[in-house]
Short mmCIF file of C-alpha atoms in Angstrom, two decimals:
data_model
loop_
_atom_site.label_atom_id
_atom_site.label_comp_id
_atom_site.label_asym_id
_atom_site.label_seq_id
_atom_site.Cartn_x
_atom_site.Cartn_y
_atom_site.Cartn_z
CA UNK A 182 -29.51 -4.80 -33.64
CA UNK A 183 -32.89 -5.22 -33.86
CA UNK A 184 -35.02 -6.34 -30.76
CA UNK A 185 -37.58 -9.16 -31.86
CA UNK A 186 -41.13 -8.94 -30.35
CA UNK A 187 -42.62 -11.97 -29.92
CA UNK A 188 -42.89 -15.70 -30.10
CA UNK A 189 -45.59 -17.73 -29.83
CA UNK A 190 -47.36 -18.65 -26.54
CA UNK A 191 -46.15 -21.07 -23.90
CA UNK A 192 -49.00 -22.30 -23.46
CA UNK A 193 -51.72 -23.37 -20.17
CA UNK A 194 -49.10 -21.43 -17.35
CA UNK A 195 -49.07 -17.96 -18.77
CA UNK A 196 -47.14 -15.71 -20.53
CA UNK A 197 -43.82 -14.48 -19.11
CA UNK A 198 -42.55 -10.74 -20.75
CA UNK A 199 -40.29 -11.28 -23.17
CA UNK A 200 -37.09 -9.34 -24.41
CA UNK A 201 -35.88 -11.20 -27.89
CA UNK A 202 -32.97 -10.33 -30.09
CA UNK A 203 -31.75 -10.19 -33.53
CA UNK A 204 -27.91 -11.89 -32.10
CA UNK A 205 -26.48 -12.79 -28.22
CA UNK A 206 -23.54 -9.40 -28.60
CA UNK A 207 -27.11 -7.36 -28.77
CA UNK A 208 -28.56 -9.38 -25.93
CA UNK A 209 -25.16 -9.04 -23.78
CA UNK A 210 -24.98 -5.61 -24.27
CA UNK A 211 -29.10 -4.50 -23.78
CA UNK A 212 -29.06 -7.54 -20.51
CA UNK A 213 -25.83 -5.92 -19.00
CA UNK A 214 -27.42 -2.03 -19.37
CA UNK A 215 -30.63 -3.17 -17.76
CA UNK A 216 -29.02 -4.86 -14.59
CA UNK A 217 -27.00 -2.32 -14.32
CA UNK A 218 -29.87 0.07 -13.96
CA UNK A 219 -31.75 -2.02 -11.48
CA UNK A 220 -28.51 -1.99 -9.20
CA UNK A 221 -28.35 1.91 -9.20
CA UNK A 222 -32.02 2.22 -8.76
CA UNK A 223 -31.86 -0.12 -5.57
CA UNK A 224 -28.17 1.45 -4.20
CA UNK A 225 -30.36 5.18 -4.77
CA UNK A 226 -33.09 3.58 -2.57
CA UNK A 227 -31.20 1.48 -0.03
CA UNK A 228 -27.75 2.35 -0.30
CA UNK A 229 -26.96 -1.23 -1.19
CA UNK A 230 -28.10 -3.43 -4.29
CA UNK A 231 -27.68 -7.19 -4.53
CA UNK A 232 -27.52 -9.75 -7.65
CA UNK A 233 -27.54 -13.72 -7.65
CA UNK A 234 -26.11 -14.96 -11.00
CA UNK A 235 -25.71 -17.98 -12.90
CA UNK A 236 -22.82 -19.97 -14.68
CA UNK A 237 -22.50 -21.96 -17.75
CA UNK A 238 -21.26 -20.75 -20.99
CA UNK A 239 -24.31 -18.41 -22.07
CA UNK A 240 -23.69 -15.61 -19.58
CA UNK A 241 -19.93 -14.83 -20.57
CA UNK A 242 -20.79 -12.46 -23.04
CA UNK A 243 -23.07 -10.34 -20.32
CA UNK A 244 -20.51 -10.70 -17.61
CA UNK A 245 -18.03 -9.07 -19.76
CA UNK A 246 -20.41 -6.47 -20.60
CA UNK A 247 -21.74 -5.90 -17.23
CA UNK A 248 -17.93 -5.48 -15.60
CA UNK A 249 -17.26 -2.33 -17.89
CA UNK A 250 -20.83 -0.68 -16.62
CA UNK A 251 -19.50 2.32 -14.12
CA UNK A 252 -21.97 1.94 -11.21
CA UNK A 253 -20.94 2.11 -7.11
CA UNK A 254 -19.76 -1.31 -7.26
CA UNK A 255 -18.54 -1.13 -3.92
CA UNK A 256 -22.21 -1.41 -3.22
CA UNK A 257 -22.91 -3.99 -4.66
CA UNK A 258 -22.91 -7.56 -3.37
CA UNK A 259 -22.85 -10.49 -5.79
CA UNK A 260 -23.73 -13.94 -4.90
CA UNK A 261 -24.38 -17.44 -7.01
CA UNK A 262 -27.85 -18.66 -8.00
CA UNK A 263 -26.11 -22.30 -7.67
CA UNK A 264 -22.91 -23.67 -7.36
CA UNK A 265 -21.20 -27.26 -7.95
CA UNK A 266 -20.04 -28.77 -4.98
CA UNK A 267 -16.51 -28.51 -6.23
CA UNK A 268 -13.18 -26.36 -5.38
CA UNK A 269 -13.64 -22.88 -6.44
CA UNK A 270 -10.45 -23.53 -8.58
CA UNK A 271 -11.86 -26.35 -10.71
CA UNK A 272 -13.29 -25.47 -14.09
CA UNK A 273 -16.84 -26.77 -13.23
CA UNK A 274 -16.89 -23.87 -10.14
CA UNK A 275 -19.26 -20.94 -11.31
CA UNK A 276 -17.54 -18.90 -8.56
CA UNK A 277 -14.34 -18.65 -10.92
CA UNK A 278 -16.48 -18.07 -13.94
CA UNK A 279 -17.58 -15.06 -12.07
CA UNK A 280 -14.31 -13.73 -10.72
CA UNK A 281 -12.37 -14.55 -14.11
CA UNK A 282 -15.71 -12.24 -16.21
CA UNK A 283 -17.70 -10.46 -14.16
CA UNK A 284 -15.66 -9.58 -11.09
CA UNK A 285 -13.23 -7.03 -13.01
CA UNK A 286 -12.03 -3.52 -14.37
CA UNK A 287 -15.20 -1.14 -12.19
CA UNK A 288 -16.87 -4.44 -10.86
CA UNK A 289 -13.73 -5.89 -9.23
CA UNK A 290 -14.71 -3.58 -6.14
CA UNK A 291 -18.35 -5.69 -5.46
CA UNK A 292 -18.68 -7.78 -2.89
CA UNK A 293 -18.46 -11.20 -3.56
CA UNK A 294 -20.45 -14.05 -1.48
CA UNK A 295 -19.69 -17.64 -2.66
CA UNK A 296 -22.09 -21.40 -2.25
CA UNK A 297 -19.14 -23.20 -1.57
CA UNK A 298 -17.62 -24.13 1.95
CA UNK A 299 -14.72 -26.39 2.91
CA UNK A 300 -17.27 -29.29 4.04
CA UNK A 301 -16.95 -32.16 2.24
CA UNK A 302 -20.71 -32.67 1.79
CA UNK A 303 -22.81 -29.61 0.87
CA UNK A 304 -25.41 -31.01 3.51
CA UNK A 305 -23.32 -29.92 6.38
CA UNK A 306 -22.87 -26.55 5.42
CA UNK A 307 -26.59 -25.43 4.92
CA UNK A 308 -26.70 -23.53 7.93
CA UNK A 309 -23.83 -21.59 7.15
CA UNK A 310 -24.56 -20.88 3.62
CA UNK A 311 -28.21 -19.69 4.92
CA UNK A 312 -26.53 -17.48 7.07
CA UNK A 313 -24.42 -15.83 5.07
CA UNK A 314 -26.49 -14.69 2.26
CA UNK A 315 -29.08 -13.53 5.06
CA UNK A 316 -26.25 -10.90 5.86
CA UNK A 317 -26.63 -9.65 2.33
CA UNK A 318 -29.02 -7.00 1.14
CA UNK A 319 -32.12 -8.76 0.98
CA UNK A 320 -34.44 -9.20 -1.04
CA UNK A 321 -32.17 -9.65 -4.17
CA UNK A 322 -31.79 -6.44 -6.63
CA UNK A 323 -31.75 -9.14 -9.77
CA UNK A 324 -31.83 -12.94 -9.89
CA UNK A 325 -30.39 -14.24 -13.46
CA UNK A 326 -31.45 -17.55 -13.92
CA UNK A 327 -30.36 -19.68 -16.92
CA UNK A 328 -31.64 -22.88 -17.93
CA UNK A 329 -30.94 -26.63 -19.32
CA UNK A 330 -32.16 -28.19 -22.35
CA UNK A 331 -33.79 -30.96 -19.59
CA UNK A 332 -36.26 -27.56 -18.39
CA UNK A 333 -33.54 -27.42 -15.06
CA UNK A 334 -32.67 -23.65 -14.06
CA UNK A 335 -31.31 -22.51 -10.51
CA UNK A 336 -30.31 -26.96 -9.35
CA UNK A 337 -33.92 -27.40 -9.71
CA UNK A 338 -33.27 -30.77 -11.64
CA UNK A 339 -36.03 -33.13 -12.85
CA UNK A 340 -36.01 -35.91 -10.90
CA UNK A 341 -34.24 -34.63 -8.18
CA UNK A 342 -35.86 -36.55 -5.06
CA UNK A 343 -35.80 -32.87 -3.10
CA UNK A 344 -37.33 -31.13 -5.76
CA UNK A 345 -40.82 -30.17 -4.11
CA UNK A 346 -38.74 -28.95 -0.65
CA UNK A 347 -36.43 -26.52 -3.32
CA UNK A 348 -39.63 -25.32 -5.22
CA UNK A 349 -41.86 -24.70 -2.18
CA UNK A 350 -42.67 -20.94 -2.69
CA UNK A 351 -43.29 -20.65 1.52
CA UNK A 352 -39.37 -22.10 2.57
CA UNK A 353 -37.88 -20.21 4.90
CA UNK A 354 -34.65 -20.90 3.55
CA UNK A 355 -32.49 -19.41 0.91
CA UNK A 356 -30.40 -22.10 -0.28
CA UNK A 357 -31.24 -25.85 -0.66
CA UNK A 358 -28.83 -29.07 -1.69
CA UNK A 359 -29.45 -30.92 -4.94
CA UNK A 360 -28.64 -34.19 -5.77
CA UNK A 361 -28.98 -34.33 -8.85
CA UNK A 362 -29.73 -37.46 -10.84
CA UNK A 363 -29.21 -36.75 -14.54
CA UNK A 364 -26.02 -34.21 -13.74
CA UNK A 365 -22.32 -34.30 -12.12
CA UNK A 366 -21.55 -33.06 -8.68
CA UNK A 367 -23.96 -32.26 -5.17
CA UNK A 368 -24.92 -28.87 -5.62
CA UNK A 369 -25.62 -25.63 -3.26
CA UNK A 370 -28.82 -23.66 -4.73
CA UNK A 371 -31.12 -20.93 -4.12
CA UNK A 372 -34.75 -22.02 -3.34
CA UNK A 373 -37.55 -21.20 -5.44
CA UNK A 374 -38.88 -18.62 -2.36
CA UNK A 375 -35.63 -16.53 -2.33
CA UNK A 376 -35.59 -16.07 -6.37
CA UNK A 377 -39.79 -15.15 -6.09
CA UNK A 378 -38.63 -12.23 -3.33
CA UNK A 379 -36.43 -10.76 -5.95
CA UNK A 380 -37.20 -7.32 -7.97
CA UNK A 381 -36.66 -8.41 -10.77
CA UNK A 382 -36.38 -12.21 -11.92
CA UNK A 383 -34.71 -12.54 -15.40
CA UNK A 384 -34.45 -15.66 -17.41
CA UNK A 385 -31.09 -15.51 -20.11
CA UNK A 386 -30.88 -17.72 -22.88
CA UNK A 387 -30.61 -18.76 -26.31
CA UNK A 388 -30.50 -20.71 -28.69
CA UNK A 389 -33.79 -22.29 -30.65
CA UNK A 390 -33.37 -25.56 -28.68
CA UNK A 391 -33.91 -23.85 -25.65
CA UNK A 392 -36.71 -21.63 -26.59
CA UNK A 393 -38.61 -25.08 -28.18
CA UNK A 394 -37.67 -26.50 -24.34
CA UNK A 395 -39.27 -23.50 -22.82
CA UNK A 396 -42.29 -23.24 -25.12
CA UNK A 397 -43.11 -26.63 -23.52
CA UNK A 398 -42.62 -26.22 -19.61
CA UNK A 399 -45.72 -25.54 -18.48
CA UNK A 400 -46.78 -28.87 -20.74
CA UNK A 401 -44.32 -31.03 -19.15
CA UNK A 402 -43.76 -29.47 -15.67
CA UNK A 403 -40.48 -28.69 -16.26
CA UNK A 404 -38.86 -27.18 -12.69
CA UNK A 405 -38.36 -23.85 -15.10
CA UNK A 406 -42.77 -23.33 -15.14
CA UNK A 407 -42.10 -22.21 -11.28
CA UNK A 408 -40.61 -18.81 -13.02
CA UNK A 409 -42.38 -18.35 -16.08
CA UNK A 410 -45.99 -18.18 -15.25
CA UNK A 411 -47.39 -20.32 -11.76
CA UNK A 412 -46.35 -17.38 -9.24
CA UNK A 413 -47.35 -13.61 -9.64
CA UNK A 414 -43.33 -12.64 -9.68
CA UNK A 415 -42.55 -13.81 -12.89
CA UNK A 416 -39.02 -14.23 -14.90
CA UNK A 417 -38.65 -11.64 -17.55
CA UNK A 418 -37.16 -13.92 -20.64
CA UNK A 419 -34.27 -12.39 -22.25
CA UNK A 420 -33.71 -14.34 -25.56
CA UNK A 421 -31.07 -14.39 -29.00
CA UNK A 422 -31.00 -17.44 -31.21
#
């Protein structure tokens, strides 16, 4: 299909690249080539490659794309960008999104590094959850973000009374706890500062809604205007209606 060009301007914040297509199967397919090219680029140069992904519905399609890509998966280590503070068996867990549709055929062999602990609050496990995605390859091959129709990506949710600690581009930390107030379940994240260190910072969606809801960040300070134009490492936006 057909790659679309451009849209118009997002206004005062900048102008993130963007990647827009005819239909999502085109997006999945061109989304899941690319990343898979930035992981053997980075395994070439550092005989490892990492990649922090989302959940939701709108990265299905890609997962199932990505998984048939034949890279060194054993390579490659895969963590969450976010994760609800719920058993990784539940349907709300992005953990078994990602084991169910990316994690299989050639990709079953990556590494896998999950948000979610056996605490009961996701407080108490900070430390730990730090810690362990310090022991990956660092700084991320590919961070794909997605985002809400409220301007949310990563758990960076409006009105979140941590909001400023998770978007402060000098935190030492990886991972930050949402509470959020406009959404179901605590929530394990990464911090604005680990997503800036990455290569290469995508932003996947679609839908018009969602592109008028972008269009307007900058306007209305959605937490997505942190990506998309305020910081020199900007999201590339990878768009189908």
């Amino acid at each position: 299909m057909r790659q679309r060009r451009w849209w118009r301007s997002m206004g005062a914040a900048g102008m993130s690249e963007q990647r827009l297509f005819e239909d999502r199967a085109a997006l999945d397919r061109s989304l899941a080539e690319h990343i898979a090219r930035q992981l053997q680029e980075d395994i070439a140069q550092r005989g490892a490659a990492s990649l922090a992904v989302s959940g939701g519905s709108t990265p299905r399609g890609m997962f199932t794309c990505l998984a048939s890509q034949v890279i060194p998966w054993d390579r490659v280590h895969i963590t969450l960008v976010d994760e609800r503070w719920v058993d990784a068996s539940s349907p709300d867990s992005n953990e078994r999104l990602v084991r169910e549709t990316l994690m299989r055929g050639p990709a079953a062999s990556a590494h896998f590094t999950g948000m979610k602990s056996g605490h009961d609050d996701a407080d108490h496990a900070l430390g730990e959850m730090n810690a362990k995605l310090e022991r990956m390859p660092l700084p991320f091959t590919c961070v794909v973000l997605g985002m809400g129709n409220d301007g949310h990506t990563a758990s960076w949710f409006p009105r979140a009374a941590n909001l400023q600690h998770l978007l402060d581009p000098e935190s030492d930390l990886l991972v930050g706890t949402c509470n959020p107030v406009t959404a179901p379940h605590q929530r394990m994240t990464l911090t604005l500062a680990a997503v800036l260190s990455a290569t290469d910072i995508i932003l996947h969606i679609t839908g018009d809604e969602k592109r008028a809801v972008l269009e307007q960040a900058a306007e209305k300070h959605y937490p997505v205007a942190a990506v998309t134009g305020q910081y020199d490492n900007e999201a590339t936006i990878w768009w189908a209606p």
